[in-house]
Coordinates of N, CA and C in Angstrom, one line a residue:
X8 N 38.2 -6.6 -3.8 CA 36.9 -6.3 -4.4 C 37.0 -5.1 -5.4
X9 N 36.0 -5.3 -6.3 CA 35.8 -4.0 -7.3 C 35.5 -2.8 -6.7
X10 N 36.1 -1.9 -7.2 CA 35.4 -0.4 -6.7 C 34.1 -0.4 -7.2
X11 N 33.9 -0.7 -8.7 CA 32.3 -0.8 -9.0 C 31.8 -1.7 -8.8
X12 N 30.8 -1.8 -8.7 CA 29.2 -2.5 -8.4 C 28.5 -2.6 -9.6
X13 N 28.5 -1.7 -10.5 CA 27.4 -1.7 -11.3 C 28.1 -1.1 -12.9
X14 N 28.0 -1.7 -14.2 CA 28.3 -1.3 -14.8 C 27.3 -1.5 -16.5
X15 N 27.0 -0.1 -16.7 CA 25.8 -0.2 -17.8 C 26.8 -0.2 -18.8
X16 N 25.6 -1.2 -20.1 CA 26.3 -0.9 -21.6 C 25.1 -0.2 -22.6
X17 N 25.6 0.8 -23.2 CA 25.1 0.7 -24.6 C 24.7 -0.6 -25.7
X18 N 24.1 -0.5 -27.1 CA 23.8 -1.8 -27.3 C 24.6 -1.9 -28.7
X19 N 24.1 -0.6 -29.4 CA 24.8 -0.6 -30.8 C 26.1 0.0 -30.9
X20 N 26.7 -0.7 -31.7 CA 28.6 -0.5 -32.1 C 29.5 -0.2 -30.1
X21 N 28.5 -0.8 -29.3 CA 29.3 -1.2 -28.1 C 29.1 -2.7 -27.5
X22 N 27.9 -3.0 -27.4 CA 27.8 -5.0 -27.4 C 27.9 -5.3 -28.7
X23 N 27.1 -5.0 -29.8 CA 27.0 -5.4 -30.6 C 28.1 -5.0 -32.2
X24 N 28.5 -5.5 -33.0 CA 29.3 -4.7 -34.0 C 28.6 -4.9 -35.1
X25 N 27.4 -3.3 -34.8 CA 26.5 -3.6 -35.6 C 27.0 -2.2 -36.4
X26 N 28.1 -1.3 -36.9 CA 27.6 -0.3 -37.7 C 27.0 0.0 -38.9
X27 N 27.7 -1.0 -39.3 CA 27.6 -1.0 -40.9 C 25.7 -1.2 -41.1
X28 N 25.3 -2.1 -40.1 CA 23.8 -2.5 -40.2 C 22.5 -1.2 -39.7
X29 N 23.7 -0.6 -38.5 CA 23.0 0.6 -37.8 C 23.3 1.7 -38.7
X30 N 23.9 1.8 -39.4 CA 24.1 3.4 -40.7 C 22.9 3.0 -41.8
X31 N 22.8 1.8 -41.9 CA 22.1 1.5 -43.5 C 20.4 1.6 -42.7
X32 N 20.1 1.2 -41.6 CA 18.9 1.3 -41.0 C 18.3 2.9 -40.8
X33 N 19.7 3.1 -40.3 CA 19.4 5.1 -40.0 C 19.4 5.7 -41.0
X34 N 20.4 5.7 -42.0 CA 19.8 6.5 -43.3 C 19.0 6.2 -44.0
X35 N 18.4 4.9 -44.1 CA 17.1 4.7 -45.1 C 15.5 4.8 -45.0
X36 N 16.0 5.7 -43.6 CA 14.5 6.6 -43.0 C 14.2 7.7 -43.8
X37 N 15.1 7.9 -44.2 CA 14.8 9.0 -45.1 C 14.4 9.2 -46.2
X38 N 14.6 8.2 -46.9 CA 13.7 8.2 -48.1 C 12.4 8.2 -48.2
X39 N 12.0 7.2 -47.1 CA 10.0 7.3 -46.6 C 9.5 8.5 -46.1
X40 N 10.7 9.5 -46.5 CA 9.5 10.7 -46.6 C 10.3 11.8 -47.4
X41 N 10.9 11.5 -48.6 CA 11.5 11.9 -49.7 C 12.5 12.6 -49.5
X42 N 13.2 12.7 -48.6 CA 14.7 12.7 -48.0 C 15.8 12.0 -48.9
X43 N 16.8 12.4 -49.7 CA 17.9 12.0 -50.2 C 19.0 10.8 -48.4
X44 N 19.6 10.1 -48.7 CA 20.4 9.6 -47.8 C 21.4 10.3 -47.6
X45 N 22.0 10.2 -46.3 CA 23.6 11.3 -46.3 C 24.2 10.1 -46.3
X46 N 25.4 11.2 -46.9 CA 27.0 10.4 -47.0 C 27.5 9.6 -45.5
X47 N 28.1 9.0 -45.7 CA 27.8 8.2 -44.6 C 29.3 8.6 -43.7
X48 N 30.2 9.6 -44.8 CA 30.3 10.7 -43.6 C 29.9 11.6 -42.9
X49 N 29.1 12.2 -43.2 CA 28.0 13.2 -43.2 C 27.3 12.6 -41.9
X50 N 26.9 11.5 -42.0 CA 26.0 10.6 -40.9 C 26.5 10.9 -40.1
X51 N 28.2 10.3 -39.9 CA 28.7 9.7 -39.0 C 29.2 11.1 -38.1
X52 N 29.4 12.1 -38.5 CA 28.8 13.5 -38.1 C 27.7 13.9 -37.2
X53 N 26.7 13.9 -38.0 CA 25.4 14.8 -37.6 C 24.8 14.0 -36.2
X54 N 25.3 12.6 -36.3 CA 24.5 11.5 -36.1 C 24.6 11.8 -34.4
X55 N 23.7 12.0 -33.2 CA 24.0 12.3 -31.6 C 22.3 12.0 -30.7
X56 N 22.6 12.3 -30.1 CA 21.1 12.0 -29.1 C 20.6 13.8 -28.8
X57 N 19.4 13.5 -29.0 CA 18.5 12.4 -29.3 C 18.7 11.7 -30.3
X58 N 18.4 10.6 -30.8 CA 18.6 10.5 -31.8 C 17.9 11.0 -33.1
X59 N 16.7 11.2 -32.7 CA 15.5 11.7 -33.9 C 15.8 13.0 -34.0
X60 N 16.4 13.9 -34.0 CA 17.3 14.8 -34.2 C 17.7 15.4 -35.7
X61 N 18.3 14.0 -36.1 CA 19.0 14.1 -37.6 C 17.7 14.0 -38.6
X62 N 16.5 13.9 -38.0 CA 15.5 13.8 -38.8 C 15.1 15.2 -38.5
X63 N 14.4 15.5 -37.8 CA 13.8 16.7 -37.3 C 14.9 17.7 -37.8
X64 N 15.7 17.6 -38.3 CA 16.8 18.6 -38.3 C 17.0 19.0 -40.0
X65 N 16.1 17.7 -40.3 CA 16.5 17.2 -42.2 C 14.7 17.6 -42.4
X66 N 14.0 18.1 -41.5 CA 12.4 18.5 -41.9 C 11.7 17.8 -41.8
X67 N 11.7 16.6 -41.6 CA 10.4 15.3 -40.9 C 10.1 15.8 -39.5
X68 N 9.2 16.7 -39.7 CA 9.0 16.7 -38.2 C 7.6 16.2 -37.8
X69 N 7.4 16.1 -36.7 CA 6.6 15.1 -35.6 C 4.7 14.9 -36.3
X70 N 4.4 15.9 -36.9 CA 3.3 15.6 -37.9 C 3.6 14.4 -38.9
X71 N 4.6 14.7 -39.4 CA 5.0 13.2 -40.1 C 5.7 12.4 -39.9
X72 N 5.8 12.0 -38.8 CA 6.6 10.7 -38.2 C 6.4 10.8 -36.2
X73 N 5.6 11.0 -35.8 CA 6.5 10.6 -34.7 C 7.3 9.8 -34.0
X74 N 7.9 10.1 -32.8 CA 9.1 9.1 -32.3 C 8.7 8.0 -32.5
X75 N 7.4 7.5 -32.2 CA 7.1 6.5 -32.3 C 7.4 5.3 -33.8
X76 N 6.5 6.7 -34.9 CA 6.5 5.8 -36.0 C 8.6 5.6 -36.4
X77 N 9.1 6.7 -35.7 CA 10.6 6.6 -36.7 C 11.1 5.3 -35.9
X78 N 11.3 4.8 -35.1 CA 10.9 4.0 -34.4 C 10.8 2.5 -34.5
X79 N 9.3 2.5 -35.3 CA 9.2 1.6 -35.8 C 9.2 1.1 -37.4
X80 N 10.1 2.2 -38.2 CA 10.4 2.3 -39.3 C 12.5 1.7 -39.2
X81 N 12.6 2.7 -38.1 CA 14.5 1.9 -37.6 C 14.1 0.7 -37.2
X82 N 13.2 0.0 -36.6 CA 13.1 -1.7 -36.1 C 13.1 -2.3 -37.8
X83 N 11.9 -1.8 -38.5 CA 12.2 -2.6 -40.0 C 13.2 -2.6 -40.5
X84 N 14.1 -1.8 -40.5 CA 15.1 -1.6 -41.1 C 16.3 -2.5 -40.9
X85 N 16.2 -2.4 -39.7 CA 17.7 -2.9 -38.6 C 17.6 -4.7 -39.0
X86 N 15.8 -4.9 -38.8 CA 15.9 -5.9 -38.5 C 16.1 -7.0 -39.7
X87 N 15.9 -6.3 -40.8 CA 15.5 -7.0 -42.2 C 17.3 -7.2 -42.3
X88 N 17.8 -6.9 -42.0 CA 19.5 -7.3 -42.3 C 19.8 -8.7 -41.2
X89 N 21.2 -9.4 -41.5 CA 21.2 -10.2 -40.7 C 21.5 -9.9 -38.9
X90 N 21.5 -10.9 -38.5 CA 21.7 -10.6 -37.2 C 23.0 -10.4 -36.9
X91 N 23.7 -8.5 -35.9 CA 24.6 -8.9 -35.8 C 25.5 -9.3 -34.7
X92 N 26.8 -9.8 -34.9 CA 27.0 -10.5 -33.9 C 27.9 -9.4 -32.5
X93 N 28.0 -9.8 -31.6 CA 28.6 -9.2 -30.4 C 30.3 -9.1 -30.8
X94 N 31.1 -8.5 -30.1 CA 32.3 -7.6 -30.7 C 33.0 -8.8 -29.9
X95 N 34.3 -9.4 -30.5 CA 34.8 -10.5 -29.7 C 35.5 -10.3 -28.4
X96 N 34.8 -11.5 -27.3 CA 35.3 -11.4 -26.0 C 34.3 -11.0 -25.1
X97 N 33.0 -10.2 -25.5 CA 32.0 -9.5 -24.9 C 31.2 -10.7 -23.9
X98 N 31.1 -12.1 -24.1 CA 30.8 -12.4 -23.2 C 31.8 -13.2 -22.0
X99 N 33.0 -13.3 -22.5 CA 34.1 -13.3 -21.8 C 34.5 -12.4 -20.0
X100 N 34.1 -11.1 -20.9 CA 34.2 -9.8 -20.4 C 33.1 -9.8 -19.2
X101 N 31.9 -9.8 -19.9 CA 30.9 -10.2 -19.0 C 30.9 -10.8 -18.0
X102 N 31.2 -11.9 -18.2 CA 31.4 -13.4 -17.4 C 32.6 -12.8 -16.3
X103 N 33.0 -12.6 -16.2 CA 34.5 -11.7 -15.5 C 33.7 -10.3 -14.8
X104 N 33.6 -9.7 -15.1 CA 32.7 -8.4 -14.1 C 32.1 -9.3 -13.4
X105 N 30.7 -10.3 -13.9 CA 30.1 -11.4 -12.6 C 30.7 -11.7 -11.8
X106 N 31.4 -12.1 -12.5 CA 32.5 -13.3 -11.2 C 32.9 -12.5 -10.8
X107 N 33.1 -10.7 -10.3 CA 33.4 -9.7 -9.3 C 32.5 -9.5 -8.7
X108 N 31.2 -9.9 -8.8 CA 30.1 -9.6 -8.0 C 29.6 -8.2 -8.7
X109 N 29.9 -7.7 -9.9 CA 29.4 -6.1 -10.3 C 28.6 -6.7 -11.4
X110 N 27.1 -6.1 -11.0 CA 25.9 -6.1 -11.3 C 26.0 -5.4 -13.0
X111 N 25.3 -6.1 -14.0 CA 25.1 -5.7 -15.6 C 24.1 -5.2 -15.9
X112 N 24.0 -3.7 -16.3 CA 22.6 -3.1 -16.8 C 23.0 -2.7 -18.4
X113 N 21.7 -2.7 -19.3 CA 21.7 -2.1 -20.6 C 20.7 -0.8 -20.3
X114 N 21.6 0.5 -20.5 CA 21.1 1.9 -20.7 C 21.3 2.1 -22.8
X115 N 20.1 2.6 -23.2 CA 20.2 2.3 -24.7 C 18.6 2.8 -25.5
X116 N 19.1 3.5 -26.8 CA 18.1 4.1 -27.3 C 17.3 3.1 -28.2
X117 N 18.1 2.0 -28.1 CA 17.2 0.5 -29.2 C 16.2 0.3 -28.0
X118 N 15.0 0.0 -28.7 CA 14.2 -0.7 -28.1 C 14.2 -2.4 -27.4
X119 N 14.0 -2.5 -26.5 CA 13.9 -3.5 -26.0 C 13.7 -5.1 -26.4
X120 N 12.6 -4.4 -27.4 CA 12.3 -6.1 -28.4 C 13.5 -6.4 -29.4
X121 N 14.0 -5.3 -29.7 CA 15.0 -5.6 -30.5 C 16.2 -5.9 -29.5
X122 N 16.6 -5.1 -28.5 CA 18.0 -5.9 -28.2 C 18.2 -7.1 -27.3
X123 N 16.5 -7.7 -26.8 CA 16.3 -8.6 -26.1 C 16.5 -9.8 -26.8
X124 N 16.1 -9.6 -28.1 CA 16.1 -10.8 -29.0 C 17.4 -11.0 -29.7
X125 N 18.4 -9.8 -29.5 CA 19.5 -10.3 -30.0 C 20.4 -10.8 -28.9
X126 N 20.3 -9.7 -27.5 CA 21.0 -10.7 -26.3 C 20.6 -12.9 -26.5
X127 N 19.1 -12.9 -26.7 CA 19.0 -14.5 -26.6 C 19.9 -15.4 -27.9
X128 N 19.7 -14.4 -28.6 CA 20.7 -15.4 -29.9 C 22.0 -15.8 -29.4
X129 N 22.7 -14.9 -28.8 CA 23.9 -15.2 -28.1 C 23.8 -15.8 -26.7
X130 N 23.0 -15.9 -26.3 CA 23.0 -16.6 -25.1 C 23.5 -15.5 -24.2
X131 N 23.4 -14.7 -24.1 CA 23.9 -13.5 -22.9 C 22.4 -12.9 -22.2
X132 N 21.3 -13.3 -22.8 CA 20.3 -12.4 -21.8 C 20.0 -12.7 -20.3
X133 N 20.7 -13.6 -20.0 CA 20.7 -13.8 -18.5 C 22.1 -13.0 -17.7
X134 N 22.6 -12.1 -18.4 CA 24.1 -11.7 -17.9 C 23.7 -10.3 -17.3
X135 N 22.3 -9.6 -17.7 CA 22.0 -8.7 -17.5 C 20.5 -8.5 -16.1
X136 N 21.0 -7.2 -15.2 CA 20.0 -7.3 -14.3 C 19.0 -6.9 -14.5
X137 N 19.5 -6.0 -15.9 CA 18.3 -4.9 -15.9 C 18.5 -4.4 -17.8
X138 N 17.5 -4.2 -18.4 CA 17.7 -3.7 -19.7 C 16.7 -2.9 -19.8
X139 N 17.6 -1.5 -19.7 CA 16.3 -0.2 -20.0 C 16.5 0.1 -21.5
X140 N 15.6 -0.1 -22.1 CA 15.9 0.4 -23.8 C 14.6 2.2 -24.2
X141 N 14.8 2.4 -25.3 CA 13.5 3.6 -25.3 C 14.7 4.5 -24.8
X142 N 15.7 4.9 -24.6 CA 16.0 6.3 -23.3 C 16.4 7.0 -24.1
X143 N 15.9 8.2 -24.1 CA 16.3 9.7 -24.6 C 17.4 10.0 -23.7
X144 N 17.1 10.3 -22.6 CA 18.1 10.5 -21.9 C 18.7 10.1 -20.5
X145 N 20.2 9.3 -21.1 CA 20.6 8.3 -20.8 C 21.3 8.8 -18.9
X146 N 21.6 9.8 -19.0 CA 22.2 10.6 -17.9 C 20.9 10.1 -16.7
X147 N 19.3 11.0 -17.1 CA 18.4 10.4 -15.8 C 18.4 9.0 -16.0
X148 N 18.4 7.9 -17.0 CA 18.2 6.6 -17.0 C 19.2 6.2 -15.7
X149 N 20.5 6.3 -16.2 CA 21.7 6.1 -14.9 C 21.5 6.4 -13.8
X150 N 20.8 7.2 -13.2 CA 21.2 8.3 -12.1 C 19.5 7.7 -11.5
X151 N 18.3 6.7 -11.9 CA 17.7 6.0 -11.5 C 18.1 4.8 -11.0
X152 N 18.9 4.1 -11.6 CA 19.3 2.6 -11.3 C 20.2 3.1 -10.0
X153 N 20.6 3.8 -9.9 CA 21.8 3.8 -8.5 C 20.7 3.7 -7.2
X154 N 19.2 4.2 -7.2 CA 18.4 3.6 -6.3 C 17.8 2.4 -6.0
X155 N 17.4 1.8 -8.2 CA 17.2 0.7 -8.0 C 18.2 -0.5 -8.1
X156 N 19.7 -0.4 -8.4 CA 20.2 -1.3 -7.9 C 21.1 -1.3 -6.1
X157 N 21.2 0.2 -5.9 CA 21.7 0.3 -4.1 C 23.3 0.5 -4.4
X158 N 23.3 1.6 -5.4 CA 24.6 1.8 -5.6 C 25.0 3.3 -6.0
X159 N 26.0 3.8 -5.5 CA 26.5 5.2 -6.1 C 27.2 5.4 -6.8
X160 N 26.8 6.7 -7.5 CA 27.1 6.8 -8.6 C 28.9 6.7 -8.8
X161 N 30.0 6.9 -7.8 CA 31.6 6.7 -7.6 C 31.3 5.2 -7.6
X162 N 30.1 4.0 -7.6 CA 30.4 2.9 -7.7 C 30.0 2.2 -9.2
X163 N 29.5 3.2 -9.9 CA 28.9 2.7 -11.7 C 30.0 3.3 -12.1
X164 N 29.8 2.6 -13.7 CA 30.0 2.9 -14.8 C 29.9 2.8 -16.0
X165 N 29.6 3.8 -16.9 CA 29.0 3.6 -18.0 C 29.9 3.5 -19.0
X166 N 29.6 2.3 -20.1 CA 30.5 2.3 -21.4 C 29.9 2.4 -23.0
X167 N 30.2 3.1 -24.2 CA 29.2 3.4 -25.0 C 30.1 3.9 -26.0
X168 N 30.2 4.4 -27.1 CA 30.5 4.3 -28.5 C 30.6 5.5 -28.9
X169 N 29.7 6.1 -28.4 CA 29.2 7.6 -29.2 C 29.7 8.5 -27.6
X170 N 30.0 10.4 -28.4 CA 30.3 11.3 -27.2 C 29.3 11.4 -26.9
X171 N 28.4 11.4 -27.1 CA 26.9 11.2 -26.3 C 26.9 10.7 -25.1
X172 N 27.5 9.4 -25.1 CA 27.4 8.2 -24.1 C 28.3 9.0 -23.0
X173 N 29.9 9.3 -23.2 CA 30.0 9.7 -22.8 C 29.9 11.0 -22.1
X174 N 29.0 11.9 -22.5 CA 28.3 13.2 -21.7 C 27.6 12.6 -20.9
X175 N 26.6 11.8 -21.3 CA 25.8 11.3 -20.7 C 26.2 10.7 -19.1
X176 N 27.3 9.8 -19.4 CA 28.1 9.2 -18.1 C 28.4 10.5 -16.7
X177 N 29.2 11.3 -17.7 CA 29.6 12.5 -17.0 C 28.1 13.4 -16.3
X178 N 27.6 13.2 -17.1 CA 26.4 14.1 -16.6 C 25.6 13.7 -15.3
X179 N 25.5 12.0 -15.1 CA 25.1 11.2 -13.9 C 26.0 10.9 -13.2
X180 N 27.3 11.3 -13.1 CA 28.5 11.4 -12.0 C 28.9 10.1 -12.4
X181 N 28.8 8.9 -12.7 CA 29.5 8.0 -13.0 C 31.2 7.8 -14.1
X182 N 31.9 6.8 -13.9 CA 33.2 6.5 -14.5 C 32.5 6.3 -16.3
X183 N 32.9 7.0 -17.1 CA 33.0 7.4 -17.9 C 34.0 6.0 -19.0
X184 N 33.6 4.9 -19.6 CA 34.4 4.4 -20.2 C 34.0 4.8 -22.3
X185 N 35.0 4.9 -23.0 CA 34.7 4.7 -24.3 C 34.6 3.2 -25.2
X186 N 34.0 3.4 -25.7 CA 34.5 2.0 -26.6 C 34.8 2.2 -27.9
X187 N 36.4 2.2 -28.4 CA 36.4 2.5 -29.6 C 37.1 1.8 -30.4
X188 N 36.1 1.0 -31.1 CA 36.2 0.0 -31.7 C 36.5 0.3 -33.3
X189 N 37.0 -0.4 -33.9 CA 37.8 -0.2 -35.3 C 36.3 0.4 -36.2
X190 N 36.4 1.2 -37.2 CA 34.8 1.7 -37.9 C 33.9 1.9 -36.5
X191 N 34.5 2.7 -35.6 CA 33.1 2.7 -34.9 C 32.2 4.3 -35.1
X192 N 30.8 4.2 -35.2 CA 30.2 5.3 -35.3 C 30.9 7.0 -35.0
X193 N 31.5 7.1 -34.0 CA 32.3 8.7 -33.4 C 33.4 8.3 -33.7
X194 N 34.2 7.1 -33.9 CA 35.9 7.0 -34.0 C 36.2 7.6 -32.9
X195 N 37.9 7.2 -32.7 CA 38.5 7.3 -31.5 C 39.0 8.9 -30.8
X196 N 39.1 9.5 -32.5 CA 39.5 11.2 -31.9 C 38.4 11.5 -31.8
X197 N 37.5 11.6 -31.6 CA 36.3 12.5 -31.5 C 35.7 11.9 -30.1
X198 N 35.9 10.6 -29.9 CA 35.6 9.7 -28.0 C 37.0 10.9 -27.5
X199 N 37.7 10.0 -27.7 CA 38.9 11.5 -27.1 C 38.5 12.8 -26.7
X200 N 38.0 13.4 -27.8 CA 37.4 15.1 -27.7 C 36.6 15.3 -26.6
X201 N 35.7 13.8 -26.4 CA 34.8 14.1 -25.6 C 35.5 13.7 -23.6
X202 N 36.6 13.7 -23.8 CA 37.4 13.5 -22.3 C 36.6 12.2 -21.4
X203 N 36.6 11.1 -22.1 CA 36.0 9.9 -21.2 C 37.1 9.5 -19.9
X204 N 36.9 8.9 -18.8 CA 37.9 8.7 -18.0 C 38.6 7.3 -18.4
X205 N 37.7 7.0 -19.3 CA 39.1 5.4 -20.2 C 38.4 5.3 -21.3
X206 N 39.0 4.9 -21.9 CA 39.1 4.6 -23.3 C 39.7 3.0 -23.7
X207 N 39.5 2.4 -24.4 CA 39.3 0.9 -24.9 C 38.7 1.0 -26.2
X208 N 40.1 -0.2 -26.7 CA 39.5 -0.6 -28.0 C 38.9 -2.2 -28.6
X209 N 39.4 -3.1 -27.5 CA 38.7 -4.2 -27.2 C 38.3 -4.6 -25.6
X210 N 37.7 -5.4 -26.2 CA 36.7 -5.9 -24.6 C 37.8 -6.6 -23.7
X211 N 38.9 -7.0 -23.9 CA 40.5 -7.8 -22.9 C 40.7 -6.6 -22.0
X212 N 40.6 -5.9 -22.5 CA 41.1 -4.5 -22.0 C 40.1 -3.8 -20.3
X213 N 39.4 -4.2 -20.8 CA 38.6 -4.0 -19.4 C 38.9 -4.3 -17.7
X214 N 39.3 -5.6 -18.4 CA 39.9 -6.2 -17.0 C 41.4 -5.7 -16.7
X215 N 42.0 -4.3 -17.5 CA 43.0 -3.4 -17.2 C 42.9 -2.3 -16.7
X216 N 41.7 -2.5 -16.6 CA 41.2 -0.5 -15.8 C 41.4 -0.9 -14.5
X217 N 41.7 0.2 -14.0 CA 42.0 0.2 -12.2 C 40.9 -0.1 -11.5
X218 N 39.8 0.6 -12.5 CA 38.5 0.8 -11.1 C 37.9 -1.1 -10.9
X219 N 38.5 -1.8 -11.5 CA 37.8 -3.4 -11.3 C 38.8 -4.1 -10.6

């Protein structure tokens, strides 16, 4: 049997290999309120959770945008590009934790209509038990499901893209996985910096961690 039970994903540049679509959506907020775009090193920098951060940080603050509206300005954005696809193997991967009996949650700052409607394109939104989207902060999101799925936190684990994800992990006592995928938002030295308990650069790889 698996040591875990339960294991949450992130949605963007960890299911999905969406960067290139998720940089062009995040920087082009800024112009709708006369904001120049950053370099998209620069982004790939500043860019952390909260997310609305990089705004409030660049002078849109909450009089002229709130979470709400930035929100629904990143949905237009995101959405007006094509749809993108899942990183290869991801429902392979999936299909394999099930068949261990360990339970699939989405912990994630995309909104729900948006990653519900991309799980169905792919045929994956039945893989999942639970999709919490909206979360500021991903650490209490975790550190709720271990009551509502009946599990502890030495039995989760969380996997995600950004050092965020991984604080986050750490911060709700859960196994800590990286995903560091080729172009991915933080890159792999900087997942490193942030001391995840594994690290992965494709989804085959999963089923090489000890804890499954």
């Amino acid at each position: 049997m698996s040591k875990i039970r339960l294991v949450g994903f992130d949605v963007n540049g960890t299911l999905f290999d969406d960067a290139a679509l998720f940089i062009k959506a995040i920087n082009g907020i800024f112009p709708k309120f006369g904001q120049p775009e950053l370099p998209e090193d620069v982004l790939r920098q500043r860019f952390g959770q909260p997310w609305t951060k990089i705004y409030r940080d660049a002078g849109i603050t909450e009089t002229m945008a709130s979470e709400a509206d930035l929100y629904k300005l990143y949905n237009e954005l995101y959405l007006a590009g094509p749809a993108p696809k899942p990183f290869p193997g991801v429902k392979k991967a999936l299909e394999w934790l099930i068949g261990r009996r360990i339970d699939l949650v989405i912990v994630s700052t995309q909104q729900n209509a948006v990653t519900e409607a991309l799980l169905k394109i792919y045929n994956l939104d039945d893989m999942f038990v639970s999709v919490v989207g909206s979360v500021g902060d991903k650490a209490a999101a975790i550190r709720q499901l271990y009551d509502i799925i009946g599990v502890t936190a030495d039995e989760t684990a969380y996997m995600g893209d950004q050092e965020g994800d991984i604080r986050h992990a750490k911060s709700a006592g859960c196994v800590s996985i990286a995903f560091a995928a080729k172009n991915g938002l933080h890159g792999e030295e900087r997942l490193r910096k942030a001391v995840p308990d594994y690290l992965i650069r494709k989804y085959a790889d999963l089923k090489k961690l000890p804890i499954f």
